[in-house]
Structures are given as structure tokens and as C-alpha cells.
Amino acid sequence: MTFTDLGLSNSLLKAIKEQGYDTPTPIQAKAIPIIIEGKDVLAAAQTGTGKTAGFTLPLLERLAQKQPHMHKKQIRALVLTPTRELAAQVAQSITDYGKYTPYRSMVIFGGVGVNPQLAALRKGVDIVIATPGRLLDIAGQGGVDFSKLECLILDEADRMLDMGFIHDIKKLMKLMPQKRQTLLFSATFSPEIKKLASGLLRDPVLVEVARQNKTADQITQVVHFVDKGRKRELLSQLIKAKDWKQVLVFTRTKHGANKLTQQLEEYGITAAAIHGNKSQGARTKALASFKANQIRVLVATDIAARGIDIDQLPHVVNYELPNVPEDYVHRIGRTGRAGQSGEAVSLVCVDEHKLLKDIERFTKSEIPKVEIEAFKPDPNIKAEPIQNGRGGGGGGGRGKGRGNGGGSRNKPRSNSSHANNGGSRDGARSRNRNRSEG
Ligand code: AMP
């Protein structure tokens, strides 16, 4: 199977070749022809499977095949993503794959000034990639026209629901033509996702690749049991002894991410933190230095890390296990992408034994445990409840419950557009509902 067999035209094939891809991934092989046909698709695909190209390539192909006569560029396709990082990532893919096509695309998300976004919209674009909150703000000001929309794509829909974007999505939907193609991508098919899909999709073709909840096979996983107070020492030692050059480290809270970053620096290891309390500029800069190998460690919280796509990222460390088992799958999916091998190390203290069990049950596999003699846990240390950093030092962990985070969602939304106000709009919204952008 080659990309040529999938019905893509030469301008796309040329761009694909330049990306260095020669064989479509399973999700691409399945989804691309169906999407080109114009069908709605419900796809279960985890990050790292090549899903982004799986929808951007056929989207570009369809735009080319159905060229309408419009005096001015109008929005023909919209991709909604849960985070700014993912939006930027998808936009980059569209730019890369669409290099030899005439389509103009733009990203819309919070945390940055709204005026350049409004100006770009006024000039006219074919494709918009957006997070729901900011897009709805702009729509509320009459800044977008979806009347010519042909295709709507929801990427990482499960995470959008987790982050409480459902109401925003529904409001946006009311502004779109009924007759359109809709594609929904989600890592998992929860009952909520099925419900959303049944309201949005028409006769969808179900596309599934890897088994649900399964972690990628090419990722080597290991657990080291260690006392909480000695984790940073063990981490520094692992990084130095194994000479890791590029490590993505997950903490549960923003406060924890900041603290660990500082401690690593004290051990002489270059590090930066990325989380929802950082300005968009700081997040972009941290990611860029990490990608360019200027810093060795990027410390991230779960939501901030969604959409981070780094070619050949070899190591992921769970400095703290996530409260939600699915997040474990997402975290370690940052490595071992597109067939590359990767290593995921989890540092687990006595407080986290239950979380580890939950993860193993969820992924239906047991993670190998390797004892490190010098860091054997002290049997006298008893388990304590896990602190999610709430109330202290700007933490804001994630509630264990996946439900509605309380009565804040009916608060009237302000119509003013926030330029960079330190924290992000999206972050503030999810914080309100107990699902803080960590
Ligand atoms: P995604 O799951 O969309 O985040 O993609 C994961 C990674 O796979 C990205 O770094 C892509 O550039 C890469 N990728 C996507 N399609 C292919 C392909 N057919 N062959 C090789 N790499 C690919």
C-alpha cells in the first residue's frame, strides 16, 4: 500500500514525499479513502498513529476536488482541538502537507491577542484550526462566517469533553450548515463520545486501529519503586547515568513542574516547565528549545503536554503517576511515535500503588518493575493521600472524578476579548470545572 493508492493528487504526494513518509500508517490507509469519498467518520486513534495526516491529507484533497467559485476566501474547513499546542501542531501539518496547494489556513486560540486573529479572518482563509473557547468568543462578536463550511473535524474529542468544551462545541455547531462532512477523532470511545457522535455524525464509518486503551507495543515500559522524597535524586541520576539527552517528564501539578525544573537545574541538568500558568510565549519558547536540544528536560503537566509532537522523542518519565489511567497512555504515547521505539519510566512511591494498579487494569498489561538497589523504598514509610496541589502554591491538580466539576459552567461568559492576560482563557475555563489545565 502506498499513498498513491489512496487517491491523493500529485501536489499532496509531493509534499508527503518531502516529509519522508513512504507508507501510510494503518489509520491513514483506512481513513483517507473514506474521507475523500465524503463520508462522515468516527475514528478511534491514539496520538502517535499518524492520525493528523489521516485527516489533513484527505481534507486537502477534498478541498481541491470540490473547488467552488467564491469571490473571497471563506472558511471551508474547521478543525477543533482541545489545546493550543495541538492546534498549532495540526496547523503545522496542514502547512506541510498543503505546501503545494493554494489553501490558506490559520490558528485561533486563547492566551494571545485576538486582533491579529480577527484581521486574518477578515482577509479570508480556507481552513481554521481552533480551540473552542476563543473561537466561540470570536463567533460571538460576529468575527467568523461558517456558512460555506464543508468539513468539520473534532480532534481528540475525548479530551475536549474532559476539558468541559461540550457546551462551546454545541454552540459553535449551531452556526454551521447542516449539510457538511464531519469527522470525529478520539483516543477512546466512552459513552459520552458515542452520544456526541450520534448527534453530530451522519451514517459514520467506524475506523478503528489499535485496540482501545492499549499502549503502543514499541514502547518499553518500566516502573521503579522509590520514596517520594528521593524521586528527584533518582531522576537526576537516571538522566546522567544513562546520558539521556531529551526527556519529557510529567508531574501532576503546575507547582510540582516548577519545583522539579528548579531542582534539576540545581543538579546541573537543563530543564524548562510547560503548563497552563505559563504564557503562550513561554510555552512555545520552552518547546522550541527542547526540540532544538538546547534543554535536556521538559517538565510538563498532562493537559499542557497534549499535542506535543516531537520526532523521535526517546524518553518519557512519569515523575508522578496521573490520577486518570487514560493519561498514562497519552503520556507514554509521546514516545515511540510512528513506529519509532521509545522508553517510558515511571517513578512510583508508596502513595501511588493504587494508581499503578488502576493503570495496569486499564491498559490490561502489567508494567515490568525494576528495583534500583540504591533507591529501595523505606518500608517504614506509609502511604499518604495524594496532594494535588490545590490551595497551595498555585497547584491545581485534576480531580479524580471525571464528571462535571461543579456549578460554574453556567456563569455568563464575558464578551470582552482577552489579549494576553497571563493565564489562559481556556485554562481558566477548565479550572472552573475542576479539570485544571495542569
Ligand atoms: P500523529 O499521530 O498524527 O500525532 O502523528 C505521529 C507522528 O507520525 C508525527 O510525527 C508524524 O509526522 C508521523 N507520521 C505520520 N504519518 C506518517 C507516515 N505515513 N510515515 C511515517 N511517519 C508518519
CSV table of C-alpha atoms in Angstrom, one decimal, residues 49-267:
chain,number,residue,atom,x,y,z
A,49,THR,CA,-0.7,6.6,15.0
A,50,GLY,CA,-0.4,9.2,12.2
A,51,LYS,CA,-4.0,10.4,12.7
A,52,THR,CA,-3.2,14.0,11.9
A,53,ALA,CA,-2.1,13.2,8.4
A,54,GLY,CA,-5.0,10.8,8.3
A,55,PHE,CA,-7.5,13.6,8.3
A,56,THR,CA,-5.5,16.6,6.9
A,57,LEU,CA,-4.5,14.8,3.7
A,58,PRO,CA,-8.0,13.8,2.6
A,59,LEU,CA,-9.3,17.2,3.8
A,60,LEU,CA,-6.9,19.0,1.4
A,61,GLU,CA,-7.7,16.5,-1.3
A,62,ARG,CA,-11.4,17.2,-1.0
A,63,LEU,CA,-11.0,20.9,-1.0
A,64,ALA,CA,-9.1,20.6,-4.3
A,65,GLN,CA,-11.8,18.3,-5.8
A,66,LYS,CA,-14.7,20.5,-4.8
A,67,GLN,CA,-13.4,23.8,-5.8
A,68,PRO,CA,-16.3,26.3,-5.5
A,69,HIS,CA,-16.3,29.7,-7.1
A,70,MET,CA,-16.1,32.3,-4.4
A,71,HIS,CA,-15.1,35.9,-4.7
A,72,LYS,CA,-13.3,35.9,-1.5
A,73,LYS,CA,-11.8,33.1,0.6
A,74,GLN,CA,-14.3,31.7,3.0
A,75,ILE,CA,-13.9,29.1,5.7
A,76,ARG,CA,-14.4,25.7,4.1
A,77,ALA,CA,-13.0,23.5,6.9
A,78,LEU,CA,-12.7,23.8,10.7
A,79,VAL,CA,-10.6,21.6,12.9
A,80,LEU,CA,-11.4,21.9,16.7
A,81,THR,CA,-8.7,20.7,19.2
A,82,PRO,CA,-8.6,20.7,23.0
A,83,THR,CA,-5.3,22.6,23.4
A,84,ARG,CA,-3.4,25.3,21.8
A,85,GLU,CA,-0.4,23.0,21.3
A,86,LEU,CA,-2.4,20.6,19.4
A,87,ALA,CA,-4.0,23.3,17.3
A,88,ALA,CA,-0.5,24.6,16.4
A,89,GLN,CA,0.5,21.1,15.6
A,90,VAL,CA,-2.4,20.4,13.3
A,91,ALA,CA,-1.8,23.8,11.6
A,92,GLN,CA,1.8,22.9,11.0
A,93,SER,CA,0.7,19.6,9.4
A,94,ILE,CA,-1.7,21.4,7.1
A,95,THR,CA,1.0,23.8,6.2
A,96,ASP,CA,3.5,21.0,5.5
A,97,TYR,CA,1.1,18.7,3.5
A,98,GLY,CA,-0.6,21.6,1.8
A,99,LYS,CA,2.7,23.2,0.7
A,100,TYR,CA,1.8,22.8,-3.0
A,101,THR,CA,-1.9,23.6,-2.6
A,102,PRO,CA,-3.3,27.2,-2.7
A,103,TYR,CA,-5.2,26.9,0.6
A,104,ARG,CA,-4.7,29.4,3.4
A,105,SER,CA,-5.1,28.2,7.0
A,106,MET,CA,-4.9,29.9,10.4
A,107,VAL,CA,-5.0,29.0,14.1
A,108,ILE,CA,-7.3,30.6,16.6
A,109,PHE,CA,-6.7,30.1,20.3
A,110,GLY,CA,-6.7,31.9,23.6
A,111,GLY,CA,-3.8,33.3,25.5
A,112,VAL,CA,-2.7,35.5,22.7
A,113,GLY,CA,-4.1,38.8,21.3
A,114,VAL,CA,-7.4,38.5,19.4
A,115,ASN,CA,-6.8,41.3,16.9
A,116,PRO,CA,-4.4,39.6,14.6
A,117,GLN,CA,-6.8,36.6,14.5
A,118,LEU,CA,-9.7,38.9,13.6
A,119,ALA,CA,-7.6,40.6,10.9
A,120,ALA,CA,-6.5,37.3,9.4
A,121,LEU,CA,-10.2,36.1,9.3
A,122,ARG,CA,-11.2,39.3,7.6
A,123,LYS,CA,-8.6,38.7,4.9
A,124,GLY,CA,-10.1,35.3,4.3
A,125,VAL,CA,-8.9,31.8,5.0
A,126,ASP,CA,-9.9,28.3,3.8
A,127,ILE,CA,-9.1,26.3,6.9
A,128,VAL,CA,-9.4,27.3,10.6
A,129,ILE,CA,-7.8,25.3,13.3
A,130,ALA,CA,-9.1,26.4,16.7
A,131,THR,CA,-9.7,25.7,20.4
A,132,PRO,CA,-13.4,26.0,21.1
A,133,GLY,CA,-13.3,28.8,23.7
A,134,ARG,CA,-11.6,31.5,21.7
A,135,LEU,CA,-13.4,30.6,18.6
A,136,LEU,CA,-16.7,31.0,20.3
A,137,ASP,CA,-15.7,34.4,21.6
A,138,ILE,CA,-14.9,35.5,18.1
A,139,ALA,CA,-18.1,34.0,16.8
A,140,GLY,CA,-20.0,35.9,19.5
A,141,GLN,CA,-18.5,39.1,18.0
A,142,GLY,CA,-19.6,38.1,14.5
A,143,GLY,CA,-16.0,37.5,13.5
A,144,VAL,CA,-16.5,34.2,11.7
A,145,ASP,CA,-18.7,33.1,8.9
A,146,PHE,CA,-19.3,29.4,8.7
A,147,SER,CA,-21.9,29.5,6.0
A,148,LYS,CA,-19.6,27.9,3.4
A,149,LEU,CA,-18.2,25.3,5.8
A,150,GLU,CA,-17.9,21.9,4.1
A,151,CYS,CA,-16.0,19.9,6.7
A,152,LEU,CA,-15.8,19.9,10.5
A,153,ILE,CA,-13.2,17.9,12.3
A,154,LEU,CA,-13.1,17.2,16.0
A,155,ASP,CA,-9.6,16.1,17.0
A,156,GLU,CA,-9.1,14.4,20.4
A,157,ALA,CA,-12.8,14.8,21.1
A,158,ASP,CA,-12.5,12.8,24.3
A,159,ARG,CA,-10.2,15.3,25.7
A,160,MET,CA,-12.4,18.2,24.6
A,161,LEU,CA,-15.2,16.6,26.6
A,162,ASP,CA,-12.9,16.1,29.6
A,163,MET,CA,-12.0,19.8,29.5
A,164,GLY,CA,-15.6,20.8,29.5
A,165,PHE,CA,-15.8,22.1,26.0
A,166,ILE,CA,-19.1,20.3,25.1
A,167,HIS,CA,-21.3,23.4,25.5
A,168,ASP,CA,-18.9,25.6,23.4
A,169,ILE,CA,-18.9,22.9,20.7
A,170,LYS,CA,-22.7,22.7,20.7
A,171,LYS,CA,-23.0,26.5,20.4
A,172,LEU,CA,-20.5,26.5,17.5
A,173,MET,CA,-22.4,23.7,15.8
A,174,LYS,CA,-25.5,25.9,15.6
A,175,LEU,CA,-23.5,28.3,13.4
A,176,MET,CA,-22.6,25.7,10.9
A,177,PRO,CA,-24.5,24.3,7.9
A,178,GLN,CA,-26.3,21.0,8.5
A,179,LYS,CA,-25.1,19.7,5.2
A,180,ARG,CA,-21.4,19.1,5.8
A,181,GLN,CA,-18.9,16.4,6.4
A,182,THR,CA,-18.0,15.7,10.0
A,183,LEU,CA,-15.0,13.7,11.3
A,184,LEU,CA,-14.6,12.8,14.9
A,185,PHE,CA,-11.3,11.5,16.2
A,186,SER,CA,-11.0,10.2,19.7
A,187,ALA,CA,-8.5,8.1,21.6
A,188,THR,CA,-11.3,6.3,23.4
A,189,PHE,CA,-15.0,5.6,22.8
A,190,SER,CA,-16.6,6.5,26.0
A,191,PRO,CA,-20.4,6.6,26.3
A,192,GLU,CA,-20.1,10.4,26.2
A,193,ILE,CA,-18.2,10.3,22.9
A,194,LYS,CA,-20.8,7.9,21.4
A,195,LYS,CA,-23.5,10.3,22.4
A,196,LEU,CA,-21.7,13.3,20.9
A,197,ALA,CA,-21.0,11.3,17.8
A,198,SER,CA,-24.6,10.3,17.3
A,199,GLY,CA,-25.7,13.9,17.5
A,200,LEU,CA,-23.1,15.2,15.1
A,201,LEU,CA,-22.3,12.5,12.5
A,202,ARG,CA,-24.5,11.1,9.8
A,203,ASP,CA,-24.1,7.4,9.0
A,204,PRO,CA,-20.5,7.5,10.1
A,205,VAL,CA,-18.0,4.9,9.0
A,206,LEU,CA,-16.2,3.5,12.1
A,207,VAL,CA,-12.5,3.4,11.8
A,208,GLU,CA,-10.5,1.7,14.4
A,209,VAL,CA,-6.9,0.8,14.6
A,210,ALA,CA,-5.1,-0.1,17.8
A,211,ARG,CA,-7.2,-1.8,20.4
A,212,GLN,CA,-8.8,0.6,22.7
A,213,ASN,CA,-6.8,1.6,25.8
A,214,LYS,CA,-3.8,-0.3,24.5
A,215,THR,CA,-0.4,1.2,24.9
A,216,ALA,CA,1.8,1.1,21.8
A,217,ASP,CA,3.9,-2.0,21.6
A,218,GLN,CA,7.1,-0.4,20.6
A,219,ILE,CA,7.3,1.5,23.9
A,220,THR,CA,9.4,-0.2,26.6
A,221,GLN,CA,7.8,0.5,30.0
A,222,VAL,CA,9.3,0.2,33.4
A,223,VAL,CA,8.4,1.0,37.0
A,224,HIS,CA,11.0,1.9,39.6
A,225,PHE,CA,9.6,2.0,43.2
A,226,VAL,CA,11.2,4.8,45.1
A,227,ASP,CA,10.3,7.0,48.1
A,228,LYS,CA,8.7,10.3,47.2
A,229,GLY,CA,11.4,12.4,48.8
A,230,ARG,CA,14.1,10.7,46.7
A,231,LYS,CA,12.5,10.9,43.3
A,232,ARG,CA,14.3,13.9,42.1
A,233,GLU,CA,17.6,12.4,43.1
A,234,LEU,CA,16.8,9.2,41.2
A,235,LEU,CA,15.6,11.1,38.2
A,236,SER,CA,18.8,13.2,38.0
A,237,GLN,CA,20.9,10.0,38.4
A,238,LEU,CA,19.0,8.2,35.6
A,239,ILE,CA,19.4,11.2,33.3
A,240,LYS,CA,23.1,11.5,34.0
A,241,ALA,CA,24.0,7.8,34.2
A,242,LYS,CA,22.1,6.9,31.0
A,243,ASP,CA,23.1,10.1,29.3
A,244,TRP,CA,19.5,10.9,28.3
A,245,LYS,CA,19.6,13.9,26.0
A,246,GLN,CA,15.9,14.6,25.6
A,247,VAL,CA,13.4,13.7,28.3
A,248,LEU,CA,9.8,14.6,28.7
A,249,VAL,CA,8.9,14.5,32.4
A,250,PHE,CA,5.4,14.5,33.7
A,251,THR,CA,4.3,15.9,37.0
A,252,ARG,CA,0.8,16.1,38.4
A,253,THR,CA,0.7,19.8,39.2
A,254,LYS,CA,2.0,23.1,37.9
A,255,HIS,CA,3.6,23.8,41.2
A,256,GLY,CA,5.3,20.4,41.0
A,257,ALA,CA,6.5,21.1,37.5
A,258,ASN,CA,8.1,24.4,38.5
A,259,LYS,CA,9.7,22.9,41.6
A,260,LEU,CA,11.2,19.9,39.8
A,261,THR,CA,12.5,22.2,37.0
A,262,GLN,CA,14.3,24.2,39.6
A,263,GLN,CA,15.7,21.2,41.3
A,264,LEU,CA,17.0,19.7,38.1
A,265,GLU,CA,18.7,22.9,37.3
A,266,GLU,CA,20.4,22.7,40.7
A,267,TYR,CA,21.7,19.2,39.7
